[in-house]
XYZ file of C-alpha atoms in Angstrom:
679
model
C -4.252 24.220 -7.336
C -3.538 20.056 -7.446
C -3.212 19.273 -3.244
C -4.803 16.188 -2.304
C -3.534 12.770 -2.786
C -5.673 9.777 -3.631
C -6.957 5.891 -2.429
C -8.752 3.296 -3.594
C -8.768 -0.167 -2.337
C -12.131 -1.566 -4.571
C -12.595 -4.590 -1.960
C -15.472 -7.774 -2.115
C -18.288 -5.063 -0.488
C -16.893 -1.742 -0.226
C -14.807 0.541 -2.164
C -12.577 2.491 0.429
C -11.322 5.481 -0.082
C -8.496 7.366 1.059
C -8.352 11.147 0.808
C -4.620 13.579 2.456
C -4.656 16.829 1.428
C -1.530 18.107 1.163
C -1.642 21.616 2.003
C -3.718 21.905 4.641
C -2.187 18.521 6.964
C -5.611 16.498 6.748
C -7.369 13.325 6.174
C -10.297 12.411 4.690
C -12.505 9.413 4.877
C -15.277 7.459 3.421
C -16.440 4.572 1.832
C -19.419 3.157 -0.362
C -20.936 -0.201 -1.664
C -18.628 -1.486 -4.856
C -19.839 -2.159 -7.717
C -18.533 -5.824 -9.128
C -19.497 -5.762 -12.970
C -17.301 -1.655 -13.689
C -15.543 -1.300 -10.736
C -14.314 2.223 -11.660
C -18.030 2.868 -11.141
C -17.589 2.316 -7.397
C -15.020 4.651 -7.642
C -16.396 7.837 -8.831
C -18.862 6.769 -6.285
C -16.351 7.530 -4.350
C -14.391 10.016 -5.846
C -17.758 12.224 -6.261
C -18.600 11.799 -2.280
C -15.182 12.947 -1.514
C -16.236 16.544 -3.446
C -12.770 17.336 -4.418
C -13.038 17.866 -7.963
C -10.641 15.516 -10.324
C -8.444 18.693 -11.387
C -7.833 19.187 -7.773
C -6.178 15.161 -7.468
C -2.507 15.738 -7.347
C -1.623 11.789 -7.030
C -4.511 9.083 -7.992
C -3.538 4.795 -6.217
C -5.152 2.370 -5.713
C -5.889 -1.437 -5.113
C -7.915 -3.791 -7.572
C -9.667 -6.925 -7.066
C -10.883 -7.301 -11.433
C -7.268 -9.598 -11.250
C -8.309 -11.109 -8.284
C -11.559 -11.592 -9.625
C -11.481 -13.314 -13.173
C -8.997 -15.687 -12.471
C -11.531 -16.767 -9.201
C -15.166 -16.078 -11.352
C -13.366 -17.515 -14.150
C -14.150 -14.873 -16.832
C -11.644 -14.882 -19.283
C -10.639 -13.897 -22.098
C -10.578 -16.674 -25.533
C -6.708 -17.769 -24.831
C -4.213 -20.351 -26.176
C -1.573 -21.020 -24.975
C 1.963 -21.901 -27.948
C 4.292 -24.882 -26.370
C 7.159 -26.973 -27.195
C 5.665 -30.732 -29.100
C 5.344 -32.687 -26.127
C 4.827 -30.214 -23.084
C 0.782 -29.331 -23.907
C 0.071 -31.260 -20.928
C 2.338 -29.457 -17.904
C -0.232 -26.914 -16.626
C -2.512 -30.077 -16.407
C -0.400 -32.904 -15.353
C 1.665 -29.698 -12.759
C 3.367 -31.738 -10.043
C 1.413 -32.972 -9.292
C 0.252 -31.999 -5.693
C -3.623 -32.247 -3.952
C -4.264 -29.088 -1.760
C -6.097 -31.864 0.619
C -3.736 -35.212 0.040
C -5.612 -37.419 1.040
C -8.985 -36.002 -0.308
C -8.883 -37.700 -3.953
C -12.543 -36.783 -4.811
C -11.405 -33.280 -4.036
C -10.287 -32.641 -7.253
C -7.693 -29.538 -8.876
C -10.344 -26.770 -10.199
C -9.647 -26.816 -14.028
C -6.702 -24.702 -16.183
C -7.621 -21.701 -17.154
C -7.222 -22.353 -20.723
C -8.592 -25.832 -21.741
C -6.347 -28.523 -23.950
C -8.296 -27.641 -26.646
C -6.642 -24.468 -27.163
C -2.968 -25.665 -26.615
C -1.314 -25.798 -28.919
C 2.347 -27.658 -29.813
C 5.743 -26.026 -32.060
C 8.523 -27.701 -33.508
C 11.310 -26.124 -32.615
C 13.895 -27.418 -28.758
C 16.515 -25.467 -26.940
C 19.420 -27.362 -24.243
C 20.100 -26.893 -21.110
C 22.615 -24.958 -21.623
C 20.381 -22.330 -23.894
C 21.895 -24.440 -26.695
C 19.620 -24.534 -30.205
C 18.668 -27.389 -31.209
C 15.674 -27.838 -33.726
C 15.098 -23.994 -35.453
C 11.301 -23.139 -35.323
C 9.395 -23.410 -38.726
C 8.271 -20.462 -39.820
C 6.057 -22.276 -41.619
C 3.835 -23.963 -39.426
C 3.437 -21.267 -36.663
C 1.994 -18.421 -40.096
C -0.732 -21.656 -40.444
C -1.208 -21.829 -36.780
C -1.979 -18.243 -36.627
C -4.299 -18.526 -39.278
C -6.058 -21.045 -37.025
C -5.752 -19.091 -33.925
C -6.985 -16.405 -35.816
C -10.057 -18.268 -36.590
C -10.767 -18.995 -33.729
C -11.160 -16.115 -32.600
C -8.930 -16.374 -29.556
C -7.748 -12.646 -27.467
C -4.575 -13.762 -25.986
C -1.628 -15.736 -26.475
C 1.218 -17.179 -24.479
C 3.779 -18.403 -25.548
C 5.924 -20.998 -23.308
C 9.018 -23.723 -24.645
C 11.301 -25.836 -22.565
C 13.783 -24.533 -21.421
C 12.744 -20.395 -22.749
C 14.414 -19.168 -19.457
C 17.902 -20.329 -20.225
C 17.572 -18.531 -24.393
C 13.834 -16.747 -25.149
C 15.851 -17.128 -29.267
C 12.517 -19.579 -30.136
C 9.507 -17.509 -27.826
C 11.008 -14.093 -29.298
C 10.531 -15.649 -32.939
C 7.618 -16.914 -32.494
C 5.691 -14.266 -31.196
C 6.841 -11.852 -33.304
C 5.403 -13.938 -36.389
C 1.813 -14.910 -34.310
C 1.463 -10.534 -33.916
C 1.676 -9.766 -37.772
C -1.029 -12.835 -38.282
C -3.110 -11.855 -35.211
C -2.797 -8.211 -35.253
C -3.187 -6.602 -31.221
C -4.412 -10.250 -29.649
C -2.192 -9.649 -26.736
C 0.356 -11.448 -26.649
C 2.519 -13.281 -24.133
C 6.078 -14.854 -23.789
C 7.829 -16.499 -21.170
C 11.262 -15.714 -20.963
C 9.841 -11.867 -20.796
C 7.089 -12.890 -18.023
C 9.139 -15.201 -15.313
C 12.979 -16.578 -16.992
C 13.104 -19.381 -13.843
C 13.843 -23.085 -14.056
C 10.357 -25.087 -13.511
C 8.833 -25.320 -16.366
C 4.766 -25.777 -13.816
C 5.375 -22.915 -12.498
C 7.316 -20.649 -15.042
C 4.062 -22.311 -18.261
C 1.543 -21.037 -14.928
C 2.332 -17.905 -14.875
C 2.473 -16.933 -17.899
C -0.753 -18.385 -18.517
C -2.377 -16.241 -15.361
C -0.580 -13.063 -17.115
C -2.472 -14.298 -20.878
C -5.329 -14.654 -19.670
C -5.787 -11.278 -17.390
C -3.777 -9.374 -20.514
C -6.578 -8.328 -22.237
C -9.477 -8.039 -18.760
C -6.544 -5.830 -17.164
C -5.272 -3.925 -20.464
C -9.577 -3.244 -21.021
C -10.469 -1.802 -17.149
C -7.041 0.277 -16.589
C -8.311 1.605 -20.705
C -11.744 2.800 -18.213
C -10.072 3.726 -15.932
C -8.254 6.167 -17.358
C -10.846 7.207 -19.676
C -13.748 8.479 -16.987
C -11.060 9.930 -15.001
C -9.757 11.913 -17.218
C -13.163 12.736 -18.480
C -13.454 13.984 -14.456
C -10.358 15.952 -15.058
C -7.375 14.363 -14.071
C -4.612 14.740 -15.854
C -1.423 11.556 -13.664
C -1.335 8.525 -14.335
C -3.348 5.814 -12.719
C -0.862 4.077 -10.298
C -1.822 0.238 -9.762
C -0.701 -1.815 -6.532
C 1.394 -5.414 -7.491
C 1.496 -8.426 -5.159
C 4.678 -7.155 -4.223
C 3.885 -3.923 -2.594
C 4.942 -1.770 -5.134
C 2.587 0.440 -7.884
C 3.098 0.074 -11.870
C 1.982 2.887 -13.878
C -0.846 2.637 -16.481
C 2.185 1.994 -19.717
C 3.144 -0.958 -17.342
C 0.555 -3.023 -16.350
C -1.489 -4.597 -19.295
C 2.316 -6.771 -20.016
C 2.185 -7.814 -16.857
C -1.036 -8.426 -15.341
C -0.007 -11.614 -13.381
C 1.329 -9.347 -11.017
C -2.153 -7.870 -10.188
C -3.686 -11.358 -8.971
C -3.099 -9.645 -5.071
C -2.791 -6.519 -6.229
C -6.056 -5.294 -3.896
C -4.968 -7.695 -0.092
C -1.373 -5.630 -0.919
C -2.470 -2.520 0.157
C -3.073 -4.329 3.973
C -0.108 -5.004 3.955
C 1.961 -2.190 3.640
C -0.369 -0.024 5.534
C 0.422 -2.330 8.632
C 4.270 -1.985 8.299
C 3.593 2.030 8.063
C 1.574 2.051 11.409
C 3.438 -0.306 13.437
C 6.745 1.400 12.256
C 5.258 5.523 13.734
C 4.330 3.762 16.668
C 8.437 2.585 17.196
C 6.991 -1.769 16.151
C 10.113 -3.674 13.975
C 7.668 -7.055 14.291
C 4.147 -6.994 13.500
C 0.933 -8.665 12.307
C -1.644 -7.388 10.070
C -4.241 -8.463 10.739
C -7.274 -6.928 7.544
C -11.168 -8.494 8.722
C -13.397 -7.125 5.732
C -16.213 -8.289 4.804
C -15.923 -10.802 2.648
C -12.477 -12.177 3.953
C -9.587 -11.890 6.356
C -5.579 -10.910 4.607
C -2.943 -11.912 7.550
C 0.782 -10.575 6.796
C 3.814 -10.274 8.710
C 6.345 -8.147 8.952
C 9.957 -8.468 10.866
C 12.272 -6.461 11.534
C 11.050 -3.555 9.192
C 10.607 -5.869 5.950
C 7.345 -7.970 5.204
C 7.674 -11.128 4.291
C 8.128 -11.638 0.420
C 6.568 -14.686 -0.672
C 7.548 -17.170 -4.702
C 4.716 -19.557 -3.264
C 1.474 -18.394 -3.783
C -1.467 -18.437 -6.793
C -5.091 -17.129 -6.501
C -5.900 -20.899 -7.049
C -4.294 -23.895 -5.843
C -2.170 -25.905 -8.853
C -2.035 -22.790 -10.970
C 0.587 -20.920 -8.619
C 2.202 -17.413 -9.641
C 5.822 -16.616 -9.634
C 6.382 -13.325 -9.406
C 7.556 -11.969 -5.751
C 4.555 -11.055 -4.230
C 4.097 -9.744 -0.243
C 2.984 -13.346 1.998
C 0.033 -12.388 2.301
C -2.457 -14.965 4.150
C -6.221 -15.119 2.820
C -9.244 -16.884 4.865
C -12.983 -16.344 4.177
C -13.778 -14.789 7.664
C -15.256 -11.358 7.309
C -18.099 -9.957 8.561
C -20.429 -11.566 6.341
C -19.418 -14.830 6.702
C -21.764 -16.690 6.948
C -22.075 -19.007 9.801
C -23.387 -23.001 9.246
C -23.753 -26.445 10.099
C -21.797 -29.099 8.405
C -23.401 -32.919 7.970
C -22.257 -33.785 11.076
C -23.962 -31.117 12.943
C -20.857 -29.167 13.747
C -21.000 -25.222 13.762
C -18.647 -23.836 11.013
C -17.719 -20.312 9.303
C -17.608 -19.740 6.249
C -15.670 -19.511 3.647
C -18.992 -18.149 2.396
C -20.076 -14.776 2.776
C -22.950 -13.013 1.826
C -20.797 -10.240 0.189
C -22.481 -6.777 -0.135
C -25.507 -8.176 -1.804
C -27.741 -9.530 -0.244
C -25.290 -8.827 2.486
C -25.722 -9.977 6.212
C -29.796 -10.128 7.590
C -29.193 -7.691 9.187
C -29.131 -5.390 5.942
C -32.522 -6.010 4.366
C -31.601 -6.756 1.231
C -32.866 -10.244 1.003
C -30.213 -12.471 2.897
C -31.386 -14.653 5.686
C -28.501 -16.883 6.387
C -26.438 -15.335 10.294
C -23.288 -14.235 9.553
C -20.680 -12.318 12.183
C -21.405 -9.363 11.741
C -26.139 -10.469 12.682
C -23.902 -12.094 15.270
C -22.155 -8.585 16.537
C -25.815 -7.439 16.177
C -27.152 -9.202 18.370
C -24.515 -9.260 21.521
C -25.377 -5.929 21.348
C -21.425 -4.937 20.293
C -22.611 -3.314 16.435
C -25.081 -0.146 16.430
C -28.163 -0.810 14.851
C -26.694 2.618 12.633
C -23.065 3.055 11.159
C -21.140 5.253 8.844
C -22.553 8.148 10.947
C -25.644 7.126 10.140
C -25.911 6.439 7.152
C -26.278 2.996 6.811
C -29.167 0.647 8.967
C -29.144 -2.365 10.311
C -32.105 -4.601 10.964
C -31.762 -5.982 14.651
C -34.583 -7.655 13.847
C -33.304 -10.003 11.537
C -30.711 -10.471 12.870
C -32.486 -11.998 16.108
C -34.561 -14.038 13.345
C -31.416 -15.707 11.336
C -29.129 -16.474 14.250
C -32.236 -18.217 16.463
C -33.703 -20.062 13.446
C -30.746 -21.120 11.565
C -28.461 -22.006 15.145
C -29.675 -21.583 18.085
C -32.879 -23.597 17.747
C -30.997 -26.774 16.201
C -27.929 -26.410 19.581
C -31.014 -26.115 22.093
C -29.100 -22.211 23.064
C -30.784 -19.129 23.699
C -30.095 -15.696 20.595
C -27.303 -14.593 22.270
C -25.524 -17.789 23.791
C -26.161 -18.397 19.625
C -24.450 -16.229 18.583
C -20.959 -16.270 21.208
C -20.669 -19.463 19.746
C -20.857 -18.498 15.934
C -17.653 -15.398 17.380
C -16.336 -17.606 19.186
C -15.464 -20.193 15.720
C -14.765 -17.259 13.298
C -12.713 -16.584 16.096
C -10.763 -19.537 16.592
C -10.525 -19.929 12.635
C -8.405 -16.262 12.030
C -6.038 -17.604 14.977
C -5.405 -21.039 13.502
C -4.514 -18.873 10.665
C -2.310 -16.290 12.947
C -0.164 -20.056 13.568
C 0.020 -20.477 10.345
C 1.930 -16.984 9.024
C 3.638 -16.687 12.831
C 3.975 -19.913 14.523
C 4.749 -22.017 11.545
C 7.284 -19.305 9.987
C 9.673 -19.483 13.238
C 7.990 -16.625 15.228
C 6.862 -16.152 18.075
C 4.265 -13.914 18.787
C 4.981 -12.531 21.734
C 7.310 -10.238 20.338
C 4.944 -9.174 17.770
C 1.993 -6.385 17.821
C -1.067 -6.788 15.919
C -2.400 -3.689 13.294
C -5.965 -4.759 13.153
C -7.916 -3.529 10.772
C -10.744 -3.043 8.097
C -14.006 -2.846 9.050
C -15.478 -5.646 10.707
C -10.916 -6.011 12.715
C -11.867 -4.437 15.610
C -15.010 -6.110 16.712
C -12.357 -9.230 17.414
C -8.710 -7.852 17.572
C -8.701 -8.081 20.799
C -9.844 -12.098 21.757
C -7.367 -13.036 19.104
C -5.149 -10.989 21.091
C -5.259 -13.261 24.201
C -5.571 -15.826 21.935
C -2.109 -16.255 20.562
C -0.483 -14.564 23.834
C 0.634 -11.094 21.294
C 0.811 -8.238 23.612
C 0.059 -4.902 21.809
C -2.914 -5.119 19.219
C -3.133 -1.216 17.454
C -6.063 -0.338 15.661
C -5.284 3.258 13.471
C -7.429 5.709 13.590
C -8.824 5.189 10.301
C -9.401 1.331 10.185
C -11.595 0.537 7.854
C -10.251 2.441 5.620
C -6.266 1.865 6.510
C -5.443 -0.271 3.204
C -6.856 2.420 1.177
C -3.620 4.490 2.908
C -1.518 1.790 2.312
C -2.050 2.523 -1.292
C -0.361 6.014 -0.957
C 2.499 4.522 0.555
C 4.703 2.818 -1.392
C 6.873 3.673 -4.295
C 7.421 2.171 -8.267
C 8.979 -0.824 -8.026
C 9.865 -3.410 -10.739
C 11.162 -7.161 -9.527
C 14.320 -8.872 -12.082
C 14.111 -12.316 -12.054
C 16.844 -14.798 -13.504
C 17.735 -18.834 -12.416
C 21.758 -18.509 -11.791
C 22.581 -21.898 -11.110
C 26.263 -21.732 -8.801
C 28.076 -22.809 -5.887
C 28.320 -20.419 -2.994
C 31.593 -20.492 -2.471
C 33.677 -21.621 -5.447
C 31.449 -19.569 -7.826
C 32.909 -16.312 -9.315
C 31.638 -13.348 -8.002
C 32.525 -11.263 -11.671
C 30.403 -13.448 -13.397
C 27.227 -12.975 -10.572
C 28.496 -9.134 -10.635
C 27.612 -9.302 -14.596
C 24.394 -10.566 -13.778
C 23.304 -8.869 -11.956
C 24.097 -5.149 -14.080
C 22.224 -6.340 -16.576
C 19.729 -7.375 -14.514
C 19.612 -3.279 -12.939
C 19.932 -2.300 -16.347
C 16.422 -3.390 -16.944
C 14.974 -2.219 -14.150
C 16.643 1.135 -14.895
C 14.493 0.747 -18.486
C 11.426 -0.098 -17.043
C 11.546 3.035 -14.027
C 12.001 5.174 -17.521
C 9.258 4.148 -18.634
C 7.106 4.759 -15.267
C 9.096 8.509 -15.480
C 11.553 8.106 -12.608
C 13.497 10.418 -12.946
C 17.581 8.611 -12.112
C 18.024 10.351 -8.128
C 15.445 8.531 -8.007
C 15.572 5.013 -8.408
C 17.151 2.594 -6.292
C 18.474 -0.994 -6.902
C 18.298 -3.804 -3.908
C 19.604 -7.036 -4.476
C 18.695 -10.275 -3.283
C 19.873 -14.371 -4.301
C 17.144 -17.180 -3.535
C 20.571 -19.514 -1.555
C 19.388 -23.140 -0.921
C 21.471 -26.132 0.303
C 22.709 -28.742 -1.902
C 20.247 -31.215 -3.421
C 17.483 -29.099 -1.424
C 14.573 -27.518 -3.411
C 13.891 -25.241 -0.902
C 15.158 -20.904 -0.631
C 15.831 -18.407 1.122
C 16.455 -15.080 -0.439
C 18.493 -13.120 1.624
C 20.163 -9.488 0.741
C 23.640 -8.430 -0.587
C 25.283 -5.514 -0.647
C 25.975 -3.771 -4.060
C 29.886 -3.953 -3.559
C 29.991 -7.928 -3.171
C 33.379 -8.913 -2.582
C 33.059 -12.257 -0.396
C 29.777 -14.601 0.162
C 30.625 -14.645 4.119
C 28.328 -12.657 5.214
C 25.388 -14.145 2.621
C 26.037 -17.643 3.612
C 25.696 -16.794 7.549
C 22.196 -15.324 6.579
C 21.260 -18.107 4.563
C 22.125 -20.191 8.015
C 20.328 -18.375 10.270
C 17.325 -17.167 8.272
C 17.696 -22.010 7.045
C 16.716 -22.534 11.155
C 13.913 -20.225 11.960
C 12.305 -21.031 9.224
C 12.610 -25.099 9.331
C 14.233 -25.712 12.343
C 17.755 -27.012 10.951
C 20.826 -24.958 9.312
C 24.173 -27.327 8.989
C 27.528 -24.201 8.382
C 29.198 -27.262 7.307
C 27.137 -28.185 4.462
C 27.038 -27.124 0.405
C 25.011 -24.386 -0.273
C 24.601 -22.876 -4.198
C 23.118 -19.885 -5.561
C 18.858 -20.964 -7.676
C 18.297 -17.620 -8.659
C 19.047 -13.529 -8.575
C 15.896 -10.626 -7.661
C 16.910 -7.756 -8.585
C 14.029 -5.056 -6.449
C 14.080 -1.870 -9.132
C 12.565 0.968 -7.261
C 11.546 4.216 -8.188
C 11.100 6.551 -4.894
C 7.786 8.093 -4.770
C 7.112 10.593 -3.173
C 4.418 10.075 0.109
C 2.306 11.728 3.221
C 3.189 12.599 6.055
C 0.617 11.677 8.457
C 0.348 14.134 10.987
C 0.270 13.986 14.552
C -2.730 15.017 16.285
C -3.282 15.902 19.928
C -6.831 16.387 21.222
C -7.400 17.674 24.358
C -11.096 16.906 26.918
C -11.801 14.601 28.908
C -12.811 10.479 28.226
C -16.374 11.889 29.497
C -15.914 14.674 26.325
C -16.379 11.239 24.071
C -19.367 9.354 25.847
C -22.038 8.244 23.917
C -23.861 6.204 25.646
C -24.544 2.953 27.711
C -26.569 0.103 26.307
C -26.050 -4.176 27.383
C -23.437 -5.540 25.817
C -22.977 -9.639 26.136
C -19.437 -10.150 26.725
C -19.513 -14.723 27.933
C -16.338 -13.331 30.844
C -18.760 -11.344 32.008
C -21.831 -14.626 32.379
C -24.624 -12.255 30.046
C -24.847 -8.721 29.223
C -24.051 -6.565 30.863
C -24.002 -2.333 30.637
C -21.158 -0.260 28.577
C -20.169 2.913 27.885
C -19.567 3.371 24.191
C -17.424 6.346 23.405
C -16.963 8.474 19.866
C -13.437 7.788 19.166
C -12.692 11.102 17.675
C -13.561 12.559 20.464
C -11.404 10.561 22.875
C -8.078 12.630 23.946
C -4.929 12.210 23.287
C -3.367 10.138 25.931
C -7.043 8.922 27.789
C -7.013 5.558 28.837
C -10.232 3.272 29.412
C -11.395 -0.132 31.320
C -13.258 -2.446 29.299
C -16.231 -3.299 28.862
C -16.232 -0.345 26.498
C -17.336 0.204 22.565
C -15.814 2.544 20.567
C -17.590 3.744 17.793
C -16.056 5.605 14.679
C -17.067 6.101 10.460
C -15.759 2.560 9.058
C -15.331 0.452 12.374
C -16.728 -0.542 15.927
C -13.740 -1.103 18.527
C -14.663 -3.154 21.423
C -12.683 -3.580 23.601
C -13.706 -6.760 26.499
C -13.441 -7.559 30.580
C -9.347 -7.480 31.661
C -8.493 -5.643 28.539
C -7.329 -1.024 28.787
C -7.049 0.728 25.819
C -5.110 4.035 25.436
C -4.734 6.652 22.499
C -1.773 7.819 21.193
C -0.269 11.213 19.631
C -1.227 9.892 16.311
C -4.956 8.729 17.494
C -3.993 4.830 17.147
C -5.625 2.996 20.110
C -3.330 0.547 21.409
C -5.649 -2.201 23.722
C -3.498 -4.666 26.204
C -4.595 -7.657 27.772
C -4.734 -6.912 31.569
C -5.123 -10.196 33.015
C -3.662 -13.482 32.708
């Protein structure tokens, strides 16, 4: 009998597995080392480790870094771009900006498709969608023969103004499909029918270069899962915070470019909701990086301005996540000016931190925490052993000696720099967006978050830190808390006050029809379908727009305009109700509701003493050195118990530090709530 819901988060260092027993309402977790070259191997090892048979799995959902890694490592199939004559170099010209405006030598990464693989054809459509120049069929067939001879594995088709009329693109796609057979081909009008050719072309290219990679991965994973007895759908988390089945994943491959990191944001939203918070900052610190998200008034921030590599935007709606190179494996180093730095380089899973004993010699955050006594030498319930002497050597030789510091002082300095980097990121997603951190809770998860979160909250004046019971695998849990979702977008230019509501309704109805077809393809019943409408609005003459939710029975735009002015004031510290506002684009979130597990409350009886493990010396700067610190086993902490720092709390997948001047208490969901008690 299928009783188990499985969620897997494939990270850069570990593959996390979260299992919910639907019948007994019990949770099990496990972690295995990731296998970057063959991610499905790590997934299957994780499933095997749980002892659950594939035939007993009722639902399998996962987040994957396959797309992200393929783009970063440039392990991409041979791909061609077909575009309008004169627009071959749009992807290279981009928007002319740089990540660092003042560094003329910091070049943007090269395009995913080289110039020699970008081809122009005769065609032209004007701004209104009128066909000025038809496709030359023979020219396209000749191009198809050339692409076939070159061994092209994927093709992106992107014509100027195709967002308003995709007829020419559709014809070229059809002809090339005839000439090239099973080669993956995608057209911009199908992928992202929106104005601005750079964003549309970039998104289409990303979709094309990831299409074959993602398709092969899904096929291989499906085969492996069937081999172990699982017969259900493979659900894959996408950037917008929903899941897609294996049927539609290849079509919208670019949405998987941030698949893995979206799971953590969803988990933080769910956990904050359990604790009664509508405003929360998600802080997911793993072995390689830290992902930060923000929820305001119960909704995660969504953006369409994101990329994996700067200069190559992906226009699909995505949960706004700020990722920095700060994780347990982040390497501490000294720059040419003699300053101490931390990350973004990471020791990763192989060779890993020096204490892993796998050949790593550089000092990392994990090594620093081990030197300070905050980490035990045994992790994962004794399955993983850390070499403290190796950490002492790495920290002392690489950081301590150059700065004339003792090992503990050097390790503390490493963590202070790492914490400063993460606080900068927290400010970017909160203060810089018009949000006051004092109005938020910090939901901390990921294997390394418990070691740092209290210090971040103190620095940012965040009143409460929530650490969920399975903090090391919370992102995996997030994969179970999502619905099937597709986002249909379209450019729609009109004055917000004088436009025709009938025309707007007609566009939304058409988009909902498209969304319904996608959900039906996913096997979603009509009664489980839900559609949410958004309008992108901006002040006339401006380019920054805000997505405003509107009702399905729209009788006027007054409420939407009021929301727009209010949100513009918060986001940009400016609003003017007398200025003209225009609609820039439309979006429909087509949601197929999926049954989700309801995490159980658990009352644990006992006393604080029953959770006692040991006392050991731990270094705290505020205590001016090492102090004897009590270590507790999290699973044995009674519900409602309060404890004062300094203290260490151990669990299978994470370690939590309660510094001096902090208190911690447990709630009925087994969350730990940490608060700073001294100003």
